[in-house]
Short mmCIF file of C-alpha atoms and ligand atoms in Angstrom, two decimals:
data_model
loop_
_atom_site.label_atom_id
_atom_site.label_comp_id
_atom_site.label_asym_id
_atom_site.label_seq_id
_atom_site.Cartn_x
_atom_site.Cartn_y
_atom_site.Cartn_z
CA MET A 1 -0.19 0.23 0.26
CA LYS A 2 1.40 3.81 -1.12
CA ASN A 3 1.28 6.59 0.41
CA LEU A 4 1.03 8.95 -1.41
CA ARG A 5 0.14 12.54 -2.70
CA ILE A 6 -3.33 13.24 -5.40
CA LYS A 7 0.07 14.95 -7.79
CA GLU A 8 2.13 11.57 -7.52
CA ILE A 9 -1.33 9.01 -7.39
CA LEU A 10 -2.29 10.49 -11.23
CA GLN A 11 0.94 9.42 -12.65
CA LEU A 12 1.11 6.00 -11.42
CA THR A 13 0.00 2.99 -14.82
CA PRO A 14 -3.71 2.92 -13.88
CA GLN A 15 -2.73 -1.10 -12.57
CA CYS A 16 -5.16 -1.46 -10.13
CA GLN A 17 -2.08 -0.36 -7.73
CA GLU A 18 -3.34 -0.16 -4.31
CA VAL A 19 -3.65 3.14 -2.92
CA GLU A 20 -4.55 5.73 0.13
CA ALA A 21 -5.61 9.17 -1.44
CA ARG A 22 -6.15 12.02 1.57
CA GLY A 23 -7.28 15.25 0.57
CA TRP A 24 -10.95 17.83 0.67
CA VAL A 25 -14.35 16.16 -1.24
CA ARG A 26 -14.94 19.18 -4.25
CA THR A 27 -18.05 17.36 -5.22
CA LYS A 28 -20.10 14.79 -4.77
CA ARG A 29 -22.46 12.45 -7.42
CA ASP A 30 -23.95 10.04 -4.78
CA THR A 31 -26.60 7.80 -7.26
CA LYS A 32 -28.62 4.99 -5.90
CA ASN A 33 -25.78 1.77 -7.25
CA VAL A 34 -22.24 4.16 -7.18
CA CYS A 35 -21.16 7.23 -5.90
CA PHE A 36 -18.26 9.19 -7.58
CA PHE A 37 -15.94 12.08 -5.96
CA GLU A 38 -13.63 14.61 -6.79
CA LEU A 39 -10.92 14.82 -4.17
CA ASN A 40 -8.46 17.13 -3.96
CA ASP A 41 -5.50 17.63 -2.07
CA GLY A 42 -3.51 20.26 -3.31
CA SER A 43 -0.45 18.89 -4.58
CA CYS A 44 -2.24 19.25 -8.03
CA LEU A 45 -4.58 21.19 -9.43
CA GLU A 46 -6.34 18.67 -10.73
CA ASN A 47 -8.52 16.44 -8.67
CA LEU A 48 -8.76 12.45 -7.81
CA GLN A 49 -11.78 10.61 -9.02
CA VAL A 50 -12.59 8.83 -6.56
CA VAL A 51 -15.54 5.29 -7.58
CA ILE A 52 -17.77 3.48 -5.70
CA ASP A 53 -19.64 0.46 -6.18
CA LYS A 54 -22.99 0.17 -3.55
CA ASN A 55 -23.23 -3.18 -4.79
CA ARG A 56 -19.75 -4.83 -4.04
CA VAL A 57 -18.62 -2.34 -1.06
CA ASN A 58 -20.60 -1.63 2.01
CA LEU A 59 -20.31 2.42 3.11
CA GLU A 60 -23.61 4.30 2.79
CA LYS A 61 -22.65 5.36 6.11
CA GLU A 62 -19.40 7.20 4.96
CA ILE A 63 -20.90 8.62 1.88
CA HIS A 64 -23.83 9.97 3.76
CA ARG A 65 -21.49 12.03 6.06
CA MET A 66 -18.95 13.06 3.55
CA ASN A 67 -20.26 16.50 1.92
CA THR A 68 -18.35 19.17 -0.48
CA GLY A 69 -16.06 20.66 1.64
CA ALA A 70 -15.34 17.40 3.44
CA SER A 71 -11.22 15.87 4.26
CA VAL A 72 -11.69 12.00 3.61
CA ILE A 73 -8.79 8.88 3.70
CA VAL A 74 -9.65 6.74 1.00
CA ARG A 75 -7.58 3.59 -0.24
CA GLY A 76 -8.63 1.28 -3.00
CA LYS A 77 -7.68 0.01 -6.26
CA LEU A 78 -6.51 2.44 -8.83
CA ALA A 79 -8.30 1.58 -12.24
CA PRO A 80 -7.92 2.91 -16.03
CA SER A 81 -11.42 5.42 -16.65
CA PRO A 82 -13.61 5.72 -18.75
CA GLY A 83 -14.33 9.13 -18.45
CA LYS A 84 -12.75 10.57 -21.52
CA GLU A 85 -11.42 14.04 -18.42
CA GLN A 86 -9.34 11.57 -16.91
CA SER A 87 -6.82 8.90 -17.36
CA SER A 88 -7.33 6.99 -14.01
CA GLU A 89 -9.93 6.95 -11.03
CA LEU A 90 -10.02 4.93 -7.52
CA SER A 91 -12.06 2.40 -7.35
CA ALA A 92 -12.53 2.81 -3.18
CA GLU A 93 -12.48 -0.50 -1.62
CA ASN A 94 -12.16 1.34 2.36
CA LEU A 95 -13.02 6.06 2.65
CA THR A 96 -12.92 7.12 6.13
CA VAL A 97 -14.75 10.29 6.78
CA VAL A 98 -12.25 12.57 8.54
CA GLY A 99 -13.80 16.03 9.05
CA GLU A 100 -17.35 16.58 8.49
CA ALA A 101 -18.02 19.69 6.42
CA GLU A 102 -20.98 20.70 7.51
CA PRO A 103 -23.51 21.79 4.70
CA ASP A 104 -23.96 25.86 4.29
CA TYR A 105 -20.02 25.07 3.01
CA PRO A 106 -19.85 28.09 1.45
CA LEU A 107 -17.43 26.88 -1.74
CA GLN A 108 -20.48 24.85 -3.18
CA LYS A 109 -20.31 23.52 -7.09
CA LYS A 110 -21.19 27.55 -8.80
CA ARG A 111 -18.72 29.51 -9.36
CA HIS A 112 -17.44 32.37 -6.82
CA THR A 113 -16.17 35.99 -7.87
CA PHE A 114 -12.78 36.88 -6.84
CA GLU A 115 -14.61 39.64 -4.96
CA PHE A 116 -16.66 37.81 -2.51
CA LEU A 117 -14.34 34.99 -1.99
CA ARG A 118 -11.46 38.04 -0.41
CA GLU A 119 -14.13 38.11 2.45
CA ILE A 120 -13.20 33.99 2.64
CA ALA A 121 -8.81 34.27 2.79
CA HIS A 122 -9.97 31.31 4.83
CA LEU A 123 -10.88 28.75 2.59
CA ARG A 124 -10.08 30.30 -0.91
CA PRO A 125 -7.09 28.10 -1.02
CA ARG A 126 -9.77 25.31 -2.01
CA THR A 127 -10.75 26.12 -5.06
CA ASN A 128 -8.52 26.09 -7.88
CA THR A 129 -7.47 28.71 -9.13
CA PHE A 130 -5.83 30.39 -4.71
CA GLY A 131 -4.16 26.88 -5.58
CA ALA A 132 -2.56 27.23 -8.16
CA ILE A 133 -1.48 30.79 -6.71
CA ALA A 134 -0.02 29.28 -3.95
CA ARG A 135 2.28 27.05 -6.30
CA VAL A 136 3.61 29.57 -9.16
CA ARG A 137 4.73 31.41 -5.88
CA ASN A 138 6.47 28.38 -4.98
CA THR A 139 7.75 28.10 -7.99
CA ALA A 140 8.83 31.13 -9.34
CA GLY A 141 10.49 31.45 -4.80
CA MET A 142 11.75 29.08 -6.07
CA ALA A 143 13.07 30.48 -9.33
CA ILE A 144 14.27 33.41 -8.12
CA HIS A 145 16.28 31.71 -5.71
CA SER A 146 17.65 29.21 -7.93
CA PHE A 147 18.67 31.89 -10.83
CA PHE A 148 20.59 34.01 -7.95
CA GLN A 149 22.45 30.48 -6.00
CA GLU A 150 23.82 30.07 -9.67
CA ARG A 151 25.39 33.06 -10.02
CA GLY A 152 26.87 33.29 -6.87
CA PHE A 153 24.77 35.94 -5.08
CA ILE A 154 24.39 35.60 -1.66
CA TYR A 155 20.75 35.50 0.21
CA LEU A 156 21.05 38.82 2.68
CA HIS A 157 17.93 38.77 5.22
CA SER A 158 17.70 42.69 5.25
CA PRO A 159 15.88 44.26 8.23
CA ILE A 160 12.14 44.65 8.58
CA ILE A 161 12.71 47.57 11.38
CA THR A 162 14.17 50.03 9.85
CA ALA A 163 15.16 53.85 11.10
CA SER A 164 15.47 55.02 7.30
CA ASP A 165 13.47 55.99 4.99
CA CYS A 166 14.86 54.68 1.64
CA GLU A 167 12.68 56.10 -0.73
CA GLY A 168 12.38 59.44 1.83
CA ALA A 169 8.36 58.92 0.21
CA GLY A 170 7.22 59.40 3.11
CA GLU A 171 4.66 55.89 3.04
CA MET A 172 6.19 54.51 6.12
CA PHE A 173 4.56 53.11 9.07
CA GLN A 174 6.41 54.13 11.76
CA ILE A 175 6.43 51.26 14.36
CA THR A 176 5.97 52.64 18.86
CA THR A 177 5.24 50.96 22.17
CA LEU A 178 4.96 54.83 23.05
CA PRO A 179 1.15 55.02 24.01
CA LEU A 180 -0.86 56.15 21.90
CA GLU A 181 -3.53 58.05 23.99
CA ASN A 182 -1.10 59.75 26.06
CA PRO A 183 3.02 59.73 24.57
CA PRO A 184 5.08 61.06 26.10
CA THR A 185 6.14 65.54 24.74
CA VAL A 186 8.66 67.67 24.78
CA ASP A 187 8.19 70.82 23.36
CA GLY A 188 4.16 70.11 22.21
CA LYS A 189 6.37 67.05 20.28
CA ILE A 190 6.27 63.88 21.26
CA ASP A 191 9.04 62.54 22.93
CA PHE A 192 10.84 59.77 20.92
CA THR A 193 13.66 58.91 22.58
CA GLN A 194 10.88 57.58 25.41
CA ASP A 195 10.29 55.21 22.62
CA PHE A 196 11.18 51.22 22.51
CA PHE A 197 14.59 52.39 20.30
CA GLY A 198 14.99 55.87 21.74
CA LYS A 199 14.37 57.50 18.44
CA ARG A 200 11.43 57.44 15.73
CA THR A 201 11.00 53.32 13.66
CA SER A 202 8.79 52.16 10.92
CA LEU A 203 8.70 49.07 9.24
CA THR A 204 11.12 48.77 5.98
CA VAL A 205 10.01 50.18 2.64
CA SER A 206 12.85 48.53 0.70
CA GLY A 207 15.71 46.89 1.80
CA GLN A 208 18.57 48.98 -0.92
CA LEU A 209 20.35 50.59 1.05
CA GLU A 210 21.90 47.54 3.63
CA ALA A 211 22.01 45.33 0.38
CA GLU A 212 24.35 48.05 -0.86
CA ILE A 213 26.03 47.82 2.83
CA TYR A 214 26.39 43.86 2.32
CA ALA A 215 27.33 44.75 -1.90
CA SER A 216 30.05 46.71 -1.31
CA ALA A 217 32.01 42.90 1.34
CA LEU A 218 29.92 40.47 -0.42
CA GLY A 219 29.79 41.42 -3.95
CA ASN A 220 26.60 40.01 -5.04
CA VAL A 221 24.38 39.59 -2.61
CA TYR A 222 19.97 39.63 -2.78
CA THR A 223 17.46 40.39 -0.65
CA PHE A 224 13.36 38.97 -0.59
CA GLY A 225 11.23 39.92 2.31
CA PRO A 226 8.72 41.57 3.51
CA THR A 227 8.23 45.21 2.36
CA PHE A 228 5.34 47.50 3.63
CA ARG A 229 4.33 51.01 2.37
CA ALA A 230 1.82 53.17 3.20
CA GLU A 231 0.33 53.97 0.09
CA ASN A 232 -3.14 55.24 0.33
CA SER A 233 -3.18 54.34 -3.51
CA ASN A 234 -6.42 52.38 -4.36
CA THR A 235 -5.09 50.77 -7.51
CA SER A 236 -5.39 46.72 -8.67
CA ARG A 237 -1.09 46.81 -7.76
CA HIS A 238 -0.25 48.18 -4.40
CA LEU A 239 -0.28 46.04 -1.39
CA ALA A 240 0.63 47.66 1.69
CA GLU A 241 2.47 44.95 2.51
CA PHE A 242 4.53 43.10 -0.35
CA TRP A 243 7.47 40.96 -1.76
CA MET A 244 10.19 42.12 -2.68
CA ILE A 245 13.74 40.74 -4.56
CA GLU A 246 16.32 42.88 -4.32
CA PRO A 247 19.74 41.88 -5.73
CA GLU A 248 23.39 45.06 -5.65
CA MET A 249 26.16 44.24 -7.48
CA ALA A 250 29.63 45.61 -7.08
CA PHE A 251 31.51 47.20 -9.61
CA CYS A 252 28.55 46.98 -11.90
CA ASP A 253 27.32 50.15 -13.90
CA ILE A 254 23.87 50.47 -15.19
CA ASN A 255 24.06 47.92 -18.82
CA CYS A 256 24.92 44.81 -16.23
CA ASN A 257 21.49 45.74 -14.54
CA MET A 258 19.81 45.54 -16.79
CA ASP A 259 21.36 42.39 -18.43
CA ILE A 260 21.10 41.28 -15.20
CA ALA A 261 17.64 42.61 -14.70
CA GLU A 262 16.77 41.06 -18.30
CA SER A 263 17.80 37.99 -17.52
CA PHE A 264 16.20 37.44 -14.79
CA LEU A 265 12.61 38.23 -15.70
CA LYS A 266 12.93 35.38 -17.85
CA HIS A 267 14.87 32.68 -16.18
CA ILE A 268 11.73 33.07 -13.45
CA LEU A 269 9.31 32.53 -16.63
CA LYS A 270 11.04 30.18 -18.40
CA GLU A 271 10.95 27.71 -14.56
CA ILE A 272 7.08 28.32 -14.20
CA LEU A 273 5.96 27.48 -18.27
CA GLU A 274 8.28 24.21 -17.57
CA LYS A 275 7.43 23.60 -13.59
CA ALA A 276 4.05 25.20 -13.59
CA ARG A 277 2.68 23.79 -16.32
CA GLU A 278 -0.35 22.53 -15.14
CA ASP A 279 -1.42 25.71 -13.37
CA MET A 280 -0.40 27.67 -15.87
CA GLU A 281 -2.40 26.37 -18.61
CA PHE A 282 -5.41 26.63 -16.48
CA PHE A 283 -4.55 30.61 -15.53
CA ASP A 284 -4.94 30.62 -20.34
CA LYS A 285 -8.21 29.18 -20.09
CA ARG A 286 -9.53 30.79 -17.82
CA ILE A 287 -8.23 33.95 -16.48
CA LYS A 288 -6.36 35.26 -19.88
CA PRO A 289 -6.37 34.17 -22.75
CA GLY A 290 -3.44 34.36 -24.51
CA LEU A 291 -1.09 34.63 -21.42
CA ILE A 292 1.25 31.63 -23.01
CA ASP A 293 2.19 32.48 -25.83
CA GLY A 294 2.85 35.76 -24.85
CA LEU A 295 5.14 35.03 -21.19
CA GLN A 296 6.86 32.36 -24.36
CA ALA A 297 7.10 35.85 -26.38
CA VAL A 298 8.86 37.61 -24.02
CA ALA A 299 11.41 34.83 -22.70
CA SER A 300 12.87 34.97 -25.59
CA SER A 301 12.57 38.31 -26.47
CA THR A 302 15.18 40.92 -26.44
CA PHE A 303 13.99 43.56 -24.05
CA ALA A 304 13.38 47.40 -25.88
CA ARG A 305 15.44 50.01 -24.02
CA ILE A 306 15.21 53.33 -24.40
CA THR A 307 15.77 56.48 -22.17
CA TYR A 308 12.93 58.21 -20.63
CA THR A 309 13.72 61.70 -23.37
CA GLU A 310 12.12 59.03 -25.90
CA ALA A 311 10.10 57.11 -23.81
CA ILE A 312 9.06 61.01 -24.04
CA GLU A 313 8.57 61.86 -26.97
CA HIS A 314 7.02 58.21 -28.34
CA LEU A 315 4.44 60.36 -25.91
CA ASN A 316 3.81 62.99 -27.96
CA ARG A 317 3.31 60.95 -31.15
CA ALA A 318 1.32 58.75 -29.76
CA GLU A 319 -2.60 59.19 -30.85
CA GLU A 320 -3.93 58.03 -28.17
CA ASN A 321 -5.47 60.70 -25.08
CA PHE A 322 -3.92 59.86 -22.79
CA GLU A 323 -5.06 61.47 -18.67
CA PHE A 324 -2.37 62.13 -16.97
CA PRO A 325 0.58 64.69 -19.21
CA THR A 326 3.60 63.98 -21.64
CA GLU A 327 6.08 66.61 -20.42
CA TRP A 328 8.82 65.96 -19.98
CA GLY A 329 9.92 66.20 -15.64
CA CYS A 330 6.42 64.27 -15.23
CA ASP A 331 5.86 60.98 -14.11
CA LEU A 332 5.26 57.86 -16.25
CA GLN A 333 1.33 57.21 -15.27
CA SER A 334 0.46 53.32 -15.21
CA GLU A 335 -0.79 54.50 -19.22
CA HIS A 336 2.13 55.52 -20.26
CA GLU A 337 3.18 52.25 -18.85
CA LYS A 338 0.90 50.51 -21.12
CA TYR A 339 1.31 52.23 -24.51
CA LEU A 340 4.98 52.07 -24.68
CA THR A 341 5.56 47.72 -24.10
CA GLU A 342 1.59 47.15 -25.59
CA LYS A 343 1.36 49.73 -27.86
CA VAL A 344 4.96 50.95 -29.41
CA PHE A 345 7.23 48.05 -28.59
CA ASN A 346 4.50 44.67 -28.14
CA GLY A 347 7.13 43.17 -25.07
CA PRO A 348 8.88 44.46 -22.82
CA VAL A 349 10.32 48.07 -22.53
CA ILE A 350 13.80 49.04 -20.13
CA VAL A 351 13.43 52.63 -19.72
CA THR A 352 16.68 55.22 -18.66
CA ASP A 353 18.24 58.27 -17.40
CA TYR A 354 14.65 59.40 -15.58
CA PRO A 355 15.22 63.69 -14.40
CA LYS A 356 16.53 63.53 -11.17
CA GLU A 357 13.82 65.42 -10.18
CA ILE A 358 10.76 62.33 -10.09
CA LYS A 359 13.55 59.67 -8.54
CA ALA A 360 15.26 58.41 -5.70
CA PHE A 361 18.46 61.11 -4.52
CA TYR A 362 20.70 57.77 -4.69
CA MET A 363 20.28 56.87 -8.27
CA LYS A 364 23.62 57.60 -9.85
CA LEU A 365 23.34 62.00 -11.86
CA ASN A 366 24.07 61.27 -15.06
CA ASP A 367 27.32 64.01 -17.00
CA ASP A 368 23.93 66.38 -18.12
CA GLU A 369 23.31 66.85 -14.18
CA LYS A 370 19.53 66.73 -14.66
CA THR A 371 18.91 62.23 -15.25
CA VAL A 372 19.50 60.35 -13.18
CA ARG A 373 20.83 55.55 -13.50
CA ALA A 374 16.96 54.91 -12.88
CA MET A 375 16.01 52.10 -15.47
CA ASP A 376 12.63 50.37 -14.92
CA VAL A 377 11.65 47.71 -16.11
CA LEU A 378 8.60 48.19 -17.91
CA VAL A 379 5.58 44.69 -19.32
CA PRO A 380 2.75 44.99 -21.23
CA ARG A 381 -0.65 44.32 -19.40
CA ILE A 382 1.53 45.63 -15.25
CA GLY A 383 2.88 48.90 -16.21
CA GLU A 384 5.95 48.32 -14.34
CA ILE A 385 7.65 45.57 -12.90
CA ILE A 386 11.51 46.71 -12.03
CA GLY A 387 12.51 49.61 -10.48
CA GLY A 388 16.24 49.82 -10.33
CA SER A 389 19.62 52.19 -10.79
CA GLU A 390 23.43 52.08 -10.95
CA ARG A 391 23.47 54.34 -7.27
CA GLU A 392 25.40 57.74 -7.22
CA SER A 393 28.53 56.26 -5.07
CA ASP A 394 31.00 59.18 -6.04
CA PHE A 395 30.85 60.46 -2.07
CA ASN A 396 30.45 65.00 -2.74
CA THR A 397 27.80 64.33 -5.63
CA LEU A 398 26.10 61.82 -3.42
CA LYS A 399 26.40 63.70 -0.28
CA ARG A 400 24.87 67.34 -2.28
CA ARG A 401 21.86 65.46 -3.01
CA ILE A 402 20.22 64.34 0.18
CA ALA A 403 20.44 67.82 1.10
CA GLU A 404 18.42 69.41 -1.89
CA CYS A 405 16.02 66.09 -1.12
CA GLY A 406 15.27 67.52 1.87
CA LEU A 407 16.60 64.99 3.56
CA ARG A 408 19.69 64.80 6.74
CA VAL A 409 22.66 65.08 5.39
CA GLU A 410 23.74 62.96 9.19
CA ASP A 411 20.58 60.50 9.25
CA TYR A 412 22.93 59.24 6.15
CA TRP A 413 26.40 58.71 7.71
CA TRP A 414 26.86 54.85 7.51
CA TYR A 415 25.27 55.35 3.87
CA LEU A 416 28.11 57.93 3.28
CA ASP A 417 30.31 55.73 4.27
CA LEU A 418 30.52 53.95 1.79
CA ARG A 419 31.36 56.31 -0.94
CA ARG A 420 34.48 56.88 1.58
CA TYR A 421 35.82 53.59 1.82
CA GLY A 422 36.91 51.45 -1.19
CA SER A 423 33.10 52.78 -2.92
CA VAL A 424 33.03 51.11 -6.08
CA PRO A 425 30.14 51.85 -9.09
CA HIS A 426 27.63 49.60 -8.08
CA SER A 427 23.74 48.85 -9.52
CA GLY A 428 21.00 47.17 -8.31
CA PHE A 429 17.08 46.88 -8.13
CA GLY A 430 13.20 45.70 -6.89
CA LEU A 431 11.09 43.68 -8.41
CA GLY A 432 7.58 43.40 -6.51
CA PHE A 433 6.83 39.21 -6.56
CA GLU A 434 2.70 40.64 -6.13
CA ARG A 435 3.82 42.65 -9.16
CA PHE A 436 5.99 39.72 -11.11
CA ILE A 437 2.72 36.71 -9.87
CA GLN A 438 -0.55 38.62 -11.34
CA TRP A 439 1.24 39.42 -14.95
CA VAL A 440 2.01 35.42 -15.38
CA THR A 441 -0.66 34.32 -13.45
CA GLY A 442 -3.00 37.03 -15.90
CA MET A 443 -4.92 38.08 -12.39
CA GLN A 444 -7.12 41.71 -12.55
CA ASN A 445 -5.90 42.69 -8.97
CA ILE A 446 -3.21 42.06 -7.25
CA ARG A 447 -4.74 41.45 -4.05
CA ASP A 448 -5.52 37.97 -5.45
CA VAL A 449 -2.57 37.36 -5.97
CA ILE A 450 -0.86 37.36 -2.05
CA PRO A 451 -2.28 35.14 0.37
CA PHE A 452 -3.50 37.42 2.44
CA PRO A 453 -3.82 41.05 1.05
CA ARG A 454 -2.83 43.70 3.94
CA THR A 455 -4.69 47.36 1.39
CA VAL A 456 -6.51 50.81 2.34
CA LYS A 457 -8.74 49.30 5.30
CA LEU A 458 -8.60 46.35 4.50
CA ALA A 459 -6.91 43.36 6.89
CA GLU A 460 -8.84 41.08 8.37
CA PHE A 461 -7.00 38.13 8.79
P1 LIG B 1 5.20 52.41 -8.73
O1 LIG B 1 5.21 53.79 -9.28
O2 LIG B 1 3.97 51.22 -9.15
O3 LIG B 1 4.50 52.69 -7.45
P2 LIG B 1 7.39 51.91 -6.95
O4 LIG B 1 8.15 53.16 -8.23
O5 LIG B 1 6.94 52.85 -6.13
O6 LIG B 1 6.29 52.28 -8.26
P3 LIG B 1 10.11 51.04 -6.33
O7 LIG B 1 10.05 51.96 -5.37
O8 LIG B 1 11.26 51.40 -7.90
O9 LIG B 1 7.76 50.99 -6.92
O10 LIG B 1 9.76 49.69 -5.96
C1 LIG B 1 9.97 47.69 -6.16
C2 LIG B 1 9.15 46.80 -7.31
O11 LIG B 1 8.66 47.31 -5.92
C3 LIG B 1 7.70 47.78 -8.11
O12 LIG B 1 8.82 48.27 -9.37
C4 LIG B 1 6.85 47.56 -7.98
O13 LIG B 1 7.19 46.16 -8.96
C5 LIG B 1 6.88 46.56 -6.65
N1 LIG B 1 5.92 47.77 -5.89
C6 LIG B 1 6.70 48.55 -5.72
N2 LIG B 1 5.76 49.01 -4.18
C7 LIG B 1 4.31 48.09 -4.73
C8 LIG B 1 3.37 47.60 -3.84
N3 LIG B 1 2.59 49.21 -3.42
N4 LIG B 1 2.83 47.33 -3.51
C9 LIG B 1 2.65 46.11 -4.58
N5 LIG B 1 3.88 46.00 -5.47
C10 LIG B 1 5.04 47.40 -5.36
MN1 LIG B 2 4.39 53.69 -5.85
#
């Protein structure tokens, strides 16, 4: 008797093998002589079809207790299936209902909206879509590690609690142990010296600055961890808590950075298309027709590379009426990014050399003193998926830029030190994990590609 996952059982040749399967009942069809049910254990998308020949085995009591959603252990022989849907089915000898499901189990046969399923985040992983998303996330996570590990990058654990605001964008969640109803004050202001860390602290918005520290010692590193942004925008692409992958490479300029970002995305795409094939076919069929062909095309394409100035020229030549302005100096909005990838280049585009005013202080200033060596990777349907840059490695320029951006130079003493002791040209980027999963699954809303979404007014589970 083999105790296997359903994924393994379905790969066996159906020659009267004795197996035991454990899982949750998806559907049940009960007639006078025979009972069919579909069992899923999360190991794969496909269900195991189980047949109970009532004239041969007496399992009437168990069949009666076994509703949709119940957990069961079933034992029997694998046989070729007469149906077209599957190649083999299990002919039950024995059935144990481990946990009954009450009749109000919400996941009955009919298809539910993603909005409804968000309200039952504790049950939605038992649907085809959310099971597939969990498995694709897993495959993508492993592919991300394998890409870096095969290239000698060191996996770095950057802190979650931080005393620095990397982006200077003020989108941070503060953390404190001070009593909120009556915090200690000096001169009318909250006295953070009495707080746990003796100063103001927040949840990290990026592990980049810490990654730069380790890249300045170990060469190539990457982080892969949770990131927090108090984005007040209620979009389908922003979460308050999301996962980010941030490689940082020493002795690497913006061209090297673009090369790595491009081969990185292609590597994960190929891995997912190969290792999560069944789930990807489900997304292609049910969520976004043409998905696989589109991703396959990207995986074997060469990404277009243009400057921000060229991007603006493309937008100004467009016949489209954009909602947001397209003058030189304005930030690219999602509608612009989609136009560039979908209408102009029909594939991913890397945009470089943005105006310094719309990018972070740490990006390397170009000789024109107007633009910085930023590089954003834009993809069809999503827009920006990666944001990165070559970092400013010159001490004096960096110091000047920190001040120009209205930040306090003394807060960045350690960051400036990296430019005083053995500074090197270095670069890095950040890939939003959920943006990536959204892109590869074709899911419309970013809330549906993370197990437990946190967004404005939403932190239920
Ligand atoms: P956007 O303009 O889309 O808000 P950003 O410029 O703030 O992005 P970066 O700071 O460059 O983004 O972060 C790197 C990557 O992290 C982005 O390219 C995106 O994939 C992802 N990302 C950023 N903010 C969020 C968020 N709130 N939720 C999910 N992913 C995000
Ligand atoms: Mn943002």
